[in-house]
Coordinates of C-alpha atoms in Angstrom, one line a residue:
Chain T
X519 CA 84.2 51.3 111.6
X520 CA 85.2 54.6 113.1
X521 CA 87.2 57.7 110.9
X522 CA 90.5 56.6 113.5
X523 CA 90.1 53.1 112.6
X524 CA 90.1 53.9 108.8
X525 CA 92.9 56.0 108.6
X526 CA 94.9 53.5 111.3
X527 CA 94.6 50.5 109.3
X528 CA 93.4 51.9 105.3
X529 CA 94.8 55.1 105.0
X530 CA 97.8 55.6 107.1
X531 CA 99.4 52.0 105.3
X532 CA 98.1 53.1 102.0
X533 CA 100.8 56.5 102.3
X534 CA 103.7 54.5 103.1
X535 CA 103.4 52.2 100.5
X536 CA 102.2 54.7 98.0
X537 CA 105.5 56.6 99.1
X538 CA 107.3 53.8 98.0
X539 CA 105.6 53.7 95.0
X540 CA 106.4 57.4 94.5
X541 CA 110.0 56.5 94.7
X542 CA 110.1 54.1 92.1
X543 CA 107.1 56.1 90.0
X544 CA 109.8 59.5 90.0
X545 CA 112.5 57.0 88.0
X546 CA 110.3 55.6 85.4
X547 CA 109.2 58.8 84.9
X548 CA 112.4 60.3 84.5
X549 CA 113.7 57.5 82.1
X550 CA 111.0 57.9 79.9
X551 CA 111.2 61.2 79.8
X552 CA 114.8 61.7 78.8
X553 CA 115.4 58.2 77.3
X554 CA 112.1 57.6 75.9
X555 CA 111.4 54.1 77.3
X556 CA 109.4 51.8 79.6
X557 CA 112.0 50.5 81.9
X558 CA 111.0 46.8 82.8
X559 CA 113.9 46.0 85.1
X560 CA 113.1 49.1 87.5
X561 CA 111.7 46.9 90.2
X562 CA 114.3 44.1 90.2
X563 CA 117.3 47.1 90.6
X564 CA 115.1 47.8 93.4
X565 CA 115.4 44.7 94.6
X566 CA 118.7 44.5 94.3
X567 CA 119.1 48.0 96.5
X568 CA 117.1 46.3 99.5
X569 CA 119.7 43.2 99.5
X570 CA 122.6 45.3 98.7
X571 CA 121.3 47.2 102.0
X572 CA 120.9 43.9 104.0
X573 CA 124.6 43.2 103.4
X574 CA 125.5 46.0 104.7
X575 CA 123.5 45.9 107.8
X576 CA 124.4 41.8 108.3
X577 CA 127.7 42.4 107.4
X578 CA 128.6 45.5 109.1
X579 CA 126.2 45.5 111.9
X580 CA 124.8 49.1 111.1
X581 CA 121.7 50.1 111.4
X582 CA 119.4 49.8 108.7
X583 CA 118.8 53.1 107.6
X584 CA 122.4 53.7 107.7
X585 CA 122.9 51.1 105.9
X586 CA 120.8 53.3 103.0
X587 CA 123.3 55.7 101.2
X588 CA 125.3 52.9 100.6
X589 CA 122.6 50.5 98.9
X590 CA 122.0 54.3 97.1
X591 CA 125.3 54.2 95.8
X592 CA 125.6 51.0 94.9
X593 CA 122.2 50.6 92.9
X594 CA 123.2 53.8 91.3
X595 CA 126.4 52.5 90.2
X596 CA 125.1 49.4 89.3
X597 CA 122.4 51.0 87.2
X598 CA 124.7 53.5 85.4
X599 CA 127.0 50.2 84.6
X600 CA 124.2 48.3 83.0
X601 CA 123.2 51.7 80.5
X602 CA 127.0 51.3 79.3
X603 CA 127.4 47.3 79.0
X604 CA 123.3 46.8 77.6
X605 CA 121.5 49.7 77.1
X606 CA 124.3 52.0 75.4
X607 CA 124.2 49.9 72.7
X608 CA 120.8 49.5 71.6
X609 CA 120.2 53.6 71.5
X610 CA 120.0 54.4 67.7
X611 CA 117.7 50.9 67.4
X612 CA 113.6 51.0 67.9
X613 CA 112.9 51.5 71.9
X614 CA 110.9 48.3 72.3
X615 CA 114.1 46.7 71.6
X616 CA 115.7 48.3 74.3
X617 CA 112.6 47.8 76.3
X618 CA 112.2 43.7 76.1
X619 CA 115.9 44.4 76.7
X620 CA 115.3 45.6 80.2
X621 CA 113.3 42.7 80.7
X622 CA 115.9 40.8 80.2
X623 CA 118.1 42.5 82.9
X624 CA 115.6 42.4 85.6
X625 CA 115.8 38.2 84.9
X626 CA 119.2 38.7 84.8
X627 CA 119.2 41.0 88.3
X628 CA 116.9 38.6 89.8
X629 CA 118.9 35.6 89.2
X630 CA 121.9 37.4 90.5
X631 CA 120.1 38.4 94.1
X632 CA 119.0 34.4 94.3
X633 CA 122.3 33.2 94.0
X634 CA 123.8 35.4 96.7
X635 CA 121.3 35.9 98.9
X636 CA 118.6 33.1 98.1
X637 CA 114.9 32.7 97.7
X638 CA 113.9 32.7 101.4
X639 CA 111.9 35.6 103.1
X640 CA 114.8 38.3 104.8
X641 CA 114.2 40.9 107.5
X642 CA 116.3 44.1 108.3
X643 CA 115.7 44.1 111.8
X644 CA 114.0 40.9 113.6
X645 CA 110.9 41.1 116.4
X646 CA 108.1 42.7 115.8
X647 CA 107.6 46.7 116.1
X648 CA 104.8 48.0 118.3
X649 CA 103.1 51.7 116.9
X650 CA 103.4 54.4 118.9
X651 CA 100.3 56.5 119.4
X652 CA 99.8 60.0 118.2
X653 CA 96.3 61.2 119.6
X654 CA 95.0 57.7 118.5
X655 CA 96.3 57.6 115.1
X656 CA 98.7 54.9 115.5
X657 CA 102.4 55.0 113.1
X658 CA 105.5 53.1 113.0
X659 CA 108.7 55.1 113.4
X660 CA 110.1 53.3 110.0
X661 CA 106.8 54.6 108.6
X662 CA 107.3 57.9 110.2
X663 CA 110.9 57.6 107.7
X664 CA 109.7 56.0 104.9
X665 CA 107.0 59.1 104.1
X666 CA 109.6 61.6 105.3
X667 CA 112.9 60.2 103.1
X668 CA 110.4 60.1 99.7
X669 CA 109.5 63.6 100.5
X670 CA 113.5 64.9 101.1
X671 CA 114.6 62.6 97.9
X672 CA 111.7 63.7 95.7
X673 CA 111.9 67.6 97.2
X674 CA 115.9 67.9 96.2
X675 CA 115.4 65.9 92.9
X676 CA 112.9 69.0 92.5
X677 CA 115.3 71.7 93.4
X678 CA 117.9 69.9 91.3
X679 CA 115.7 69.8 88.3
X680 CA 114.9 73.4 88.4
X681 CA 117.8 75.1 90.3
X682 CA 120.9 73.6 89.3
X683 CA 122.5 73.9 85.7
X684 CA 122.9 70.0 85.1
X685 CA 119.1 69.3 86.0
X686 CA 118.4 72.5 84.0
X687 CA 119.8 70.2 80.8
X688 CA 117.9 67.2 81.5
X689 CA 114.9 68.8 81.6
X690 CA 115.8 70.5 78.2
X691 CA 116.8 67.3 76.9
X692 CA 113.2 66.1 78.1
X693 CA 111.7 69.0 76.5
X694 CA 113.4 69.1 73.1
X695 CA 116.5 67.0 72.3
X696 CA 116.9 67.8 69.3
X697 CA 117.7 71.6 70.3
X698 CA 119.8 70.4 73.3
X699 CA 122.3 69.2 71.0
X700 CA 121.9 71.7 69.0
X701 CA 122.9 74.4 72.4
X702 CA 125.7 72.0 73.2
X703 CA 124.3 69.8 75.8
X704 CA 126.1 66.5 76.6
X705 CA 123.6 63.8 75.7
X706 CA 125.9 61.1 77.4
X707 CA 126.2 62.7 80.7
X708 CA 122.7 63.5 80.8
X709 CA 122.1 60.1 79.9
X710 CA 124.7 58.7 83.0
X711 CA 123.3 61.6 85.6
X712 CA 119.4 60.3 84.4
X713 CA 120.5 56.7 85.7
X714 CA 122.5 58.1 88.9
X715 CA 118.6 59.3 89.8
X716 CA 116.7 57.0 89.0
X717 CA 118.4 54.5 90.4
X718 CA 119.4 56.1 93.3
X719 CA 115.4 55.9 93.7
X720 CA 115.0 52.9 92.6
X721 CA 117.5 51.5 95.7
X722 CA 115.3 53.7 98.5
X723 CA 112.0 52.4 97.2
X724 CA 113.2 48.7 97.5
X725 CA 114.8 49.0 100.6
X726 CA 111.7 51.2 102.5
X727 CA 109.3 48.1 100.9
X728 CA 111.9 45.6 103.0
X729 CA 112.1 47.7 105.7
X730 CA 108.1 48.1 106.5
X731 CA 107.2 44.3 104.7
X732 CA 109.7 42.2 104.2
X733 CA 113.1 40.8 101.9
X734 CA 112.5 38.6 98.9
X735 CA 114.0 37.6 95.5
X736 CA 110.2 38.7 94.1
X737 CA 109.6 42.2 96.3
X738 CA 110.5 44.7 93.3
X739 CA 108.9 42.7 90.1
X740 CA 105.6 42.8 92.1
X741 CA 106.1 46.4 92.6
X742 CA 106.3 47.4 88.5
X743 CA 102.7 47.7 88.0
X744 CA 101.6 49.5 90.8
X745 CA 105.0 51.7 90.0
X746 CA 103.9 52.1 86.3
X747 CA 100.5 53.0 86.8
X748 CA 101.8 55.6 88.8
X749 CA 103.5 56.9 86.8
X750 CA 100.7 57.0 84.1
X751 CA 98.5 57.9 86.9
X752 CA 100.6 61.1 87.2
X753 CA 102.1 61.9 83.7
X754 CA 104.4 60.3 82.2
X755 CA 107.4 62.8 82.0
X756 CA 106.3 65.0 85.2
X757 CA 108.0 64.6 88.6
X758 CA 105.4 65.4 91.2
X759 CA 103.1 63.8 89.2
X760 CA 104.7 60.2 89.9
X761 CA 104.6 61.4 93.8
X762 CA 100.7 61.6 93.3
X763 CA 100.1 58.8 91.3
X764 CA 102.1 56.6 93.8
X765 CA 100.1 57.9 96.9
X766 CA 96.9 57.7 94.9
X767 CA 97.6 53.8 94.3
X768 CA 98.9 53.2 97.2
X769 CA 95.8 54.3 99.0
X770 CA 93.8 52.7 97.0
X771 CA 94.8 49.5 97.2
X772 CA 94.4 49.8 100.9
X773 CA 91.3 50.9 100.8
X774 CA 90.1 48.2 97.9
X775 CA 90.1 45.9 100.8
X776 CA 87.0 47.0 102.1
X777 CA 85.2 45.7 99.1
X778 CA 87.4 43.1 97.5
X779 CA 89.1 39.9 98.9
X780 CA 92.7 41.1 99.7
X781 CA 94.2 38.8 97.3
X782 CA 93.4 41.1 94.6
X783 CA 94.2 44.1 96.4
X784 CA 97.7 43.9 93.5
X785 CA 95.0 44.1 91.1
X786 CA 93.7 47.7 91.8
X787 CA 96.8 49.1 90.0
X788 CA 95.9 47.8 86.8
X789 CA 92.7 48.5 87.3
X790 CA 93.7 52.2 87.4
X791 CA 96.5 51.5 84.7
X792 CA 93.7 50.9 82.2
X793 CA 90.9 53.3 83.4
X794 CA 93.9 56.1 82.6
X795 CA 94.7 54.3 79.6
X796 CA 91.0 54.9 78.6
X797 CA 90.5 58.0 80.1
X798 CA 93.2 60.3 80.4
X799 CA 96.2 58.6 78.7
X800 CA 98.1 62.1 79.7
X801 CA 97.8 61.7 83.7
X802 CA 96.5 63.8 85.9
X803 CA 98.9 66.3 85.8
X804 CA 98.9 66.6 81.5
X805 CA 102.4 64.8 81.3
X806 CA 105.0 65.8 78.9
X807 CA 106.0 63.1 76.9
X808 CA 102.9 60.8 76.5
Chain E
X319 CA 133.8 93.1 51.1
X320 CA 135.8 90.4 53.9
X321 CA 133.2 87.5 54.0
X322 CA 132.8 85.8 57.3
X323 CA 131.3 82.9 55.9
X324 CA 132.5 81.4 52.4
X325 CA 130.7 78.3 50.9
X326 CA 133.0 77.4 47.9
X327 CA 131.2 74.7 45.5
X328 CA 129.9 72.7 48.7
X329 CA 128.3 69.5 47.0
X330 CA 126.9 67.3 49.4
X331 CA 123.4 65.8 51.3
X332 CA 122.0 63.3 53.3
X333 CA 123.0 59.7 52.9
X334 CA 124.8 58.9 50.1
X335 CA 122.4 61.0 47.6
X336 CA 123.8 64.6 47.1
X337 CA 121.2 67.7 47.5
X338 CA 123.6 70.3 46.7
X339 CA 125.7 71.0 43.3
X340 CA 128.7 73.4 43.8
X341 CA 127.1 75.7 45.1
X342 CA 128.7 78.5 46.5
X343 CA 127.9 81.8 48.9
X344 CA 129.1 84.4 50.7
X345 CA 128.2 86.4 53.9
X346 CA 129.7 89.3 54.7
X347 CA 130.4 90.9 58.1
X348 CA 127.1 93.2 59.3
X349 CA 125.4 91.5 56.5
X350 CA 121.8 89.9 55.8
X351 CA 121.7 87.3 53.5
X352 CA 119.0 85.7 51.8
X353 CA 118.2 82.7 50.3
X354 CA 115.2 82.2 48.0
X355 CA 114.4 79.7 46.0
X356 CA 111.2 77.0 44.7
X357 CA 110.6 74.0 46.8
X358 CA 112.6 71.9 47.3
X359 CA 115.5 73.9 45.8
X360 CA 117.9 72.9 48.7
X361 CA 117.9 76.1 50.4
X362 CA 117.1 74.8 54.1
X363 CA 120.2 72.0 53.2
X364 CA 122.5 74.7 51.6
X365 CA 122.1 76.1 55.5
X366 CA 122.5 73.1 57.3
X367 CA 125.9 72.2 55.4
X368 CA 127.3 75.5 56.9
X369 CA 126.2 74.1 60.4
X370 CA 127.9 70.5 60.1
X371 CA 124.5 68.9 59.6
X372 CA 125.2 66.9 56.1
X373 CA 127.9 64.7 54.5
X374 CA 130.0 67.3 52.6
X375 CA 131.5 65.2 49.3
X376 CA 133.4 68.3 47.8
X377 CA 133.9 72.1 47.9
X378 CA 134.8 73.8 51.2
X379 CA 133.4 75.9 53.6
X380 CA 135.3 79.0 55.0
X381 CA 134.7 80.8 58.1
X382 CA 136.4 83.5 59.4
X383 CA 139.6 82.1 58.2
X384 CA 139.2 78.7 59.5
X385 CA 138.4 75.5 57.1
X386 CA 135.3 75.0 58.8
X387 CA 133.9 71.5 56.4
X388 CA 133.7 68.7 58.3
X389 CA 133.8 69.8 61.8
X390 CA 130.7 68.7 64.0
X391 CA 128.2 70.7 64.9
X392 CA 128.8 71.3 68.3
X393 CA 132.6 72.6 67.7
X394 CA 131.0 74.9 65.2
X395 CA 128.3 76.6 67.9
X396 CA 132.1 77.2 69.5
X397 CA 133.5 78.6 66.8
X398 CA 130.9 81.0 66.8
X399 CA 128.0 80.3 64.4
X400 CA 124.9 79.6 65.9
X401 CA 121.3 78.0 64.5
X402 CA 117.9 78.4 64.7
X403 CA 115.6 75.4 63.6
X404 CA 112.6 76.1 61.6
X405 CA 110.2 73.8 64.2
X406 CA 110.7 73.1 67.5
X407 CA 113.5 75.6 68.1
X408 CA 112.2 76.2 71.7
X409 CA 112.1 74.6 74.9
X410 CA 108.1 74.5 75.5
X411 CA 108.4 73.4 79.0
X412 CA 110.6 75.9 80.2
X413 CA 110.5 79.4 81.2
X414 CA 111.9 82.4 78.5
X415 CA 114.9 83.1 80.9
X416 CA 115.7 78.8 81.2
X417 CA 115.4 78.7 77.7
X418 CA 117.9 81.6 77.0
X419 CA 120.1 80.4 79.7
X420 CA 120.4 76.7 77.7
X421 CA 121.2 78.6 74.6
X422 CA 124.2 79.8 77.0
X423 CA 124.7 76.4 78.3
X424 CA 128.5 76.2 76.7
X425 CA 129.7 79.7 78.1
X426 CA 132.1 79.2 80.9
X427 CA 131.3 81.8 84.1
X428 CA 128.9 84.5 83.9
X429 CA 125.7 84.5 81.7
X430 CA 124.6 88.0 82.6
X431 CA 126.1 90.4 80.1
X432 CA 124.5 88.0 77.4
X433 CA 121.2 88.0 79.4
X434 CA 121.7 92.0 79.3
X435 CA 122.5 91.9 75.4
X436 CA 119.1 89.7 74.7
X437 CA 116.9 91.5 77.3
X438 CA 117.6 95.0 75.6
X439 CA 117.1 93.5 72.4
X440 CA 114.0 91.6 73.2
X441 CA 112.4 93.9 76.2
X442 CA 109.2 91.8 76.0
X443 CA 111.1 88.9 76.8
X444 CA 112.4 90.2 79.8
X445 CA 109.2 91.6 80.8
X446 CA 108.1 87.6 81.0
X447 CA 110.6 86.1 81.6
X448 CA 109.4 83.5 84.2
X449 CA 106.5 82.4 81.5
X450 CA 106.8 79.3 79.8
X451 CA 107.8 79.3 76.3
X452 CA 105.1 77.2 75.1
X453 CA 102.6 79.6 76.1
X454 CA 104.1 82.0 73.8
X455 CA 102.8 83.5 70.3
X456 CA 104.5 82.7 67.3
X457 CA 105.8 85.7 67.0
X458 CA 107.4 86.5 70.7
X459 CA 108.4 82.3 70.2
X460 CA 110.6 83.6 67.2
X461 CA 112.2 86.2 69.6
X462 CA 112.7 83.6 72.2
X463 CA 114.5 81.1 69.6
X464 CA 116.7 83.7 68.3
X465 CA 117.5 84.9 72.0
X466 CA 118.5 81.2 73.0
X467 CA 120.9 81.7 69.8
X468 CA 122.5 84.5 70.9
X469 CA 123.3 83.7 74.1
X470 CA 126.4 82.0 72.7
X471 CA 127.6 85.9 71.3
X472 CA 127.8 84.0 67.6
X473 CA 129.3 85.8 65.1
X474 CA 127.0 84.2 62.6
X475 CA 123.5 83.6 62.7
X476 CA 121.7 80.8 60.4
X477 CA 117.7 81.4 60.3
X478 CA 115.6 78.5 58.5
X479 CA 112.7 80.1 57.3
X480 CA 111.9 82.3 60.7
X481 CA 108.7 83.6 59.1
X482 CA 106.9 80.2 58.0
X483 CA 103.3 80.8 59.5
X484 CA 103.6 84.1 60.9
X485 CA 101.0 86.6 59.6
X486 CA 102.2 89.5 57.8
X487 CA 102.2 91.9 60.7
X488 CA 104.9 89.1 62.4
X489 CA 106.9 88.6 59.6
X490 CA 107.8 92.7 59.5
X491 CA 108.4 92.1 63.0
X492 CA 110.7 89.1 62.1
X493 CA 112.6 90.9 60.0
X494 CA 113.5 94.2 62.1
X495 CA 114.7 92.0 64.6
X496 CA 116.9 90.4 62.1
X497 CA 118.1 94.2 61.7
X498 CA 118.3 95.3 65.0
X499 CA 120.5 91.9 65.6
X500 CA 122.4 92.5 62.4
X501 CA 123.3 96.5 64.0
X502 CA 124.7 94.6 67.1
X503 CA 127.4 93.3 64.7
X504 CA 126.1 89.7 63.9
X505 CA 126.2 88.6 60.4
X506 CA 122.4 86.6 59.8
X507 CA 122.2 84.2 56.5
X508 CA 118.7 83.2 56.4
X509 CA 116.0 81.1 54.3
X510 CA 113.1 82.5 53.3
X511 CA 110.1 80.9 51.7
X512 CA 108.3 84.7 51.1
X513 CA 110.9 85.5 48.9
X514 CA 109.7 88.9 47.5
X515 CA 109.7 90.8 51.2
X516 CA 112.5 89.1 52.4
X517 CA 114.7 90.5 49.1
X518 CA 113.4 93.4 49.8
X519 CA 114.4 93.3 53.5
X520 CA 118.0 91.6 52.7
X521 CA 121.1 93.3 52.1
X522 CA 122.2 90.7 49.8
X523 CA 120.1 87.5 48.2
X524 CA 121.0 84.1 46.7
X525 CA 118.5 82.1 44.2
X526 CA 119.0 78.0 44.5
X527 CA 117.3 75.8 42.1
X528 CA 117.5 72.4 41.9
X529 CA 120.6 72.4 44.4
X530 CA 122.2 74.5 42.3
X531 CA 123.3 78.7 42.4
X532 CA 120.8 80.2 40.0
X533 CA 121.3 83.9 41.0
X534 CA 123.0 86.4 43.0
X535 CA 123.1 89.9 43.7
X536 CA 121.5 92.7 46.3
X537 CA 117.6 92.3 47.0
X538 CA 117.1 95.6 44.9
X539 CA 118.4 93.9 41.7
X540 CA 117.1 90.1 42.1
X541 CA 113.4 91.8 42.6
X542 CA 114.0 93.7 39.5
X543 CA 115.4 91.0 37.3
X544 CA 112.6 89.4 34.9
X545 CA 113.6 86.1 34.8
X546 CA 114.0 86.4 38.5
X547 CA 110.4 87.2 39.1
X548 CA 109.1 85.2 36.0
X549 CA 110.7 81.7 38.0
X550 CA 110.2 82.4 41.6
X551 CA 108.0 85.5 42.5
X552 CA 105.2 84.4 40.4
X553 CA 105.5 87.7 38.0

């Protein structure tokens, strides 16, 4: 096998779906870090974002990626409205509580996407899309967006975080809660703008993963481990850290496939997830809250 | 003297079990104010009752003519009292100037006049003030907590034990900051486990023991009162 053959069919797939890993990785990251825990129904709100998005695009006729800010919205919406009815509640109560809590949403979120849109396999657009070819390296234009939308989300989530006043406050509440309060910061916005982000995300990752494979009821829930162990992967708590963990997963399960039967390619997150766990429990980058 | 702040018989704790007995304190305008006492004494609680941060069951507390007991914590950093934690009273992963601009979080419009005011104050601080504050010494992480305090222009500044782990040569530094802060016309009640220097370093000093007031008076005469430095300053 030649270098252009590698990257065509290993590495080149192994960046977009690591960048849709990095999506959902930045969220879980940024829950944990401000609200302290594992959020289980992070894929299944994904999944949610991708059907909200085919709704649009069935019902409306719009092109998929327009269809996008609205699934954004929606997902963000959706997930700020499930921290006040669920989540809200369970705050002053141990975190694992809230945590087999979240599973119960993503059951709950799943259910909900079977009844309206059912357990069959959807498409945004139908017909198969040829690559173009770029001096023999050989991408898909949805590709082309998928990489390039994770980079714009993630790079203004960045200049939020260290720019802007509000981000400024959810980093401190990351940092040191105790003292946020203390300077006056508003835990509860904090708490809403934390769930306006992450599930913002949360709704791009799921619909890029339906755009470049395919719709279905399951899409997000097999996407949690590869997200979490990105998020490991990078440090808990750090940002850029989920972008590399997600990249770093995504390629590898790619490239696993040159050793192992591709059934198991799934398996090479948790196979990272618990050589971190061993190894480096902090991530790569030394995360901030684990 | 006017006191800003006026604890009168504050009994209170956490929970339903009370720490403090009517105990009662005063801080003056431009004053430092100590308070010494064994462990366990209550002096880091007597503190936290001025900053909203216990059930208060009787007494009341004063504060520049408002009736201050009661109100949260958050109206009080308003009101213009401000606090500095004993542990974790910095923002590790943030740089000196985010974590001075948090302290300012509350201040409508411009922060720079109260940059200005910590930067001459503190002109290490500004000379780093794109490091992270966990990177910092003990001593320049002191400087940075304070600064995050005063961002807020408090009229009242509540210090739990600021010299805990310092070595000597930090804790003089501590404590001419606390004078230097005190000359820019912000009253400072703090609670001091090295209770002989800090007596000697404070305007005025209260002794607690067992939640109760045990002494009073100016450093001077508390460090030369026997049964003073028979109980607390070990002779």
């Amino acid at each position: 096998m030649d270098f252009l053959e590698l990257l065509n069919f290993y590495v080149i797939p192994g960046i977009v779906i690591g960048s849709i890993y990095a999506l959902g990785a930045v969220g879980i990251t940024l829950i944990f870090a401000i609200l302290r825990y594992a959020h289980l129904a992070h894929g299944d709100l994904a999944t949610l974002g991708a059907f909200v998005a085919l709704a649009v695009v069935s019902g409306l006729g719009v092109s998929p990626l327009a269809a996008l800010p609205v699934a954004i919205v929606a997902t963000a919406a959706v997930a700020v409205g499930i921290d006040k009815v669920f989540y809200e509640h369970l705050r002053e109560r141990p975190k694992i509580v809230t945590v087999m809590a979240s599973l119960g949403i993503a059951l709950m979120i799943r259910s909900v996407v079977q009844v309206f849109w059912g357990v069959d396999t959807q498409t945004y657009v139908r017909g198969i899309v040829r690559p173009e070819d770029y001096f023999g390296l050989r991408i898909r234009d949805r590709e082309i967006y998928t990489v390039l939308a994770m980079l714009l989300l993630v790079g203004a989530l960045q200049v939020f975080l260290t720019r802007s006043k509000w981000g400024k406050a959810m980093r401190a509440m990351s940092d040191n809660p105790n003292l946020a309060l203390l300077s006056g910061i508003d835990n509860k916005k904090v708490v809403v703008l934390t769930w306006v982000i992450a599930g913002g995300l949360c709704a791009a990752a799921g619909f890029f993963l339906g755009l470049n494979t395919e719709l279905k009821s399951l899409m997000g829930w097999s996407m949690l481990l590869p997200v979490f162990a990105a998020a490991i992967l990078g440090g808990v708590g750090r940002v850029e850290g989920a972008v590399l963990g997600g990249l770093i997963v995504g390629v590898a399960e790619e490239l696993s496939v040159l050793w192992i039967p591709s059934e198991y390619k799934a398996g090479m997150a948790f196979v990272i997830l618990l050589f971190m766990l061993l190894v480096r429990p902090t991530g790569l980058l030394r995360g901030k809250v684990l | 003297m006017t006191a800003l702040l006026a604890m009168e018989e504050i009994t209170g704790g956490y929970g339903d079990a009370d720490i403090l007995l009517d105990v009662s304190l005063k801080v003056g305008k431009d004053e430092i104010v100590v308070i010494v006492g064994p462990n366990g004494a209550g002096k880091s609680t007597a503190m936290k009752s001025v900053f909203g941060l216990l059930t208060i069951r009787g007494g009341r507390m004063m504060f520049d003519g408002d009736n201050i007991t009661g109100w949260a914590p958050n109206r009080i950093v308003q009101r213009g009292i401000c606090y500095v934690p004993q542990v974790d009273n910095i923002f590790r992963e943030m740089s000196i100037h985010e974590n001075l601009e948090m302290g300012g979080f509350l201040k409508k419009g411009d922060l720079s006049a109260a940059f200005d005011r910590v930067y001459t104050l503190f002109p290490d601080l500004k000379e780093r003030h794109k490091t992270l504050a966990g990177s910092l010494s003990g001593g320049q992480r002191q400087m940075v907590a304070i600064g995050r305090a005063l961002m807020l222009d408090p009229k009242l500044l509540l210090l739990d034990e600021p010299t805990a782990g310092l070595s000597p040569k930090y804790m003089e530094q501590i404590f001419q900051i606390c004078r230097d802060v005190r000359d820019t016309g912000v009253a400072i009640l703090l609670v001091e486990q090295h209770a002989k220097q800090a007596l000697a370093f404070a305007d005025r000093g209260y002794v607690l023991a067992a939640g109760k007031n045990r002494h009073e008076g100016t450093g001077a005469d508390l460090l030369a009162d026997r049964e003073v430095a028979e109980m607390f300053l070990g002779g």
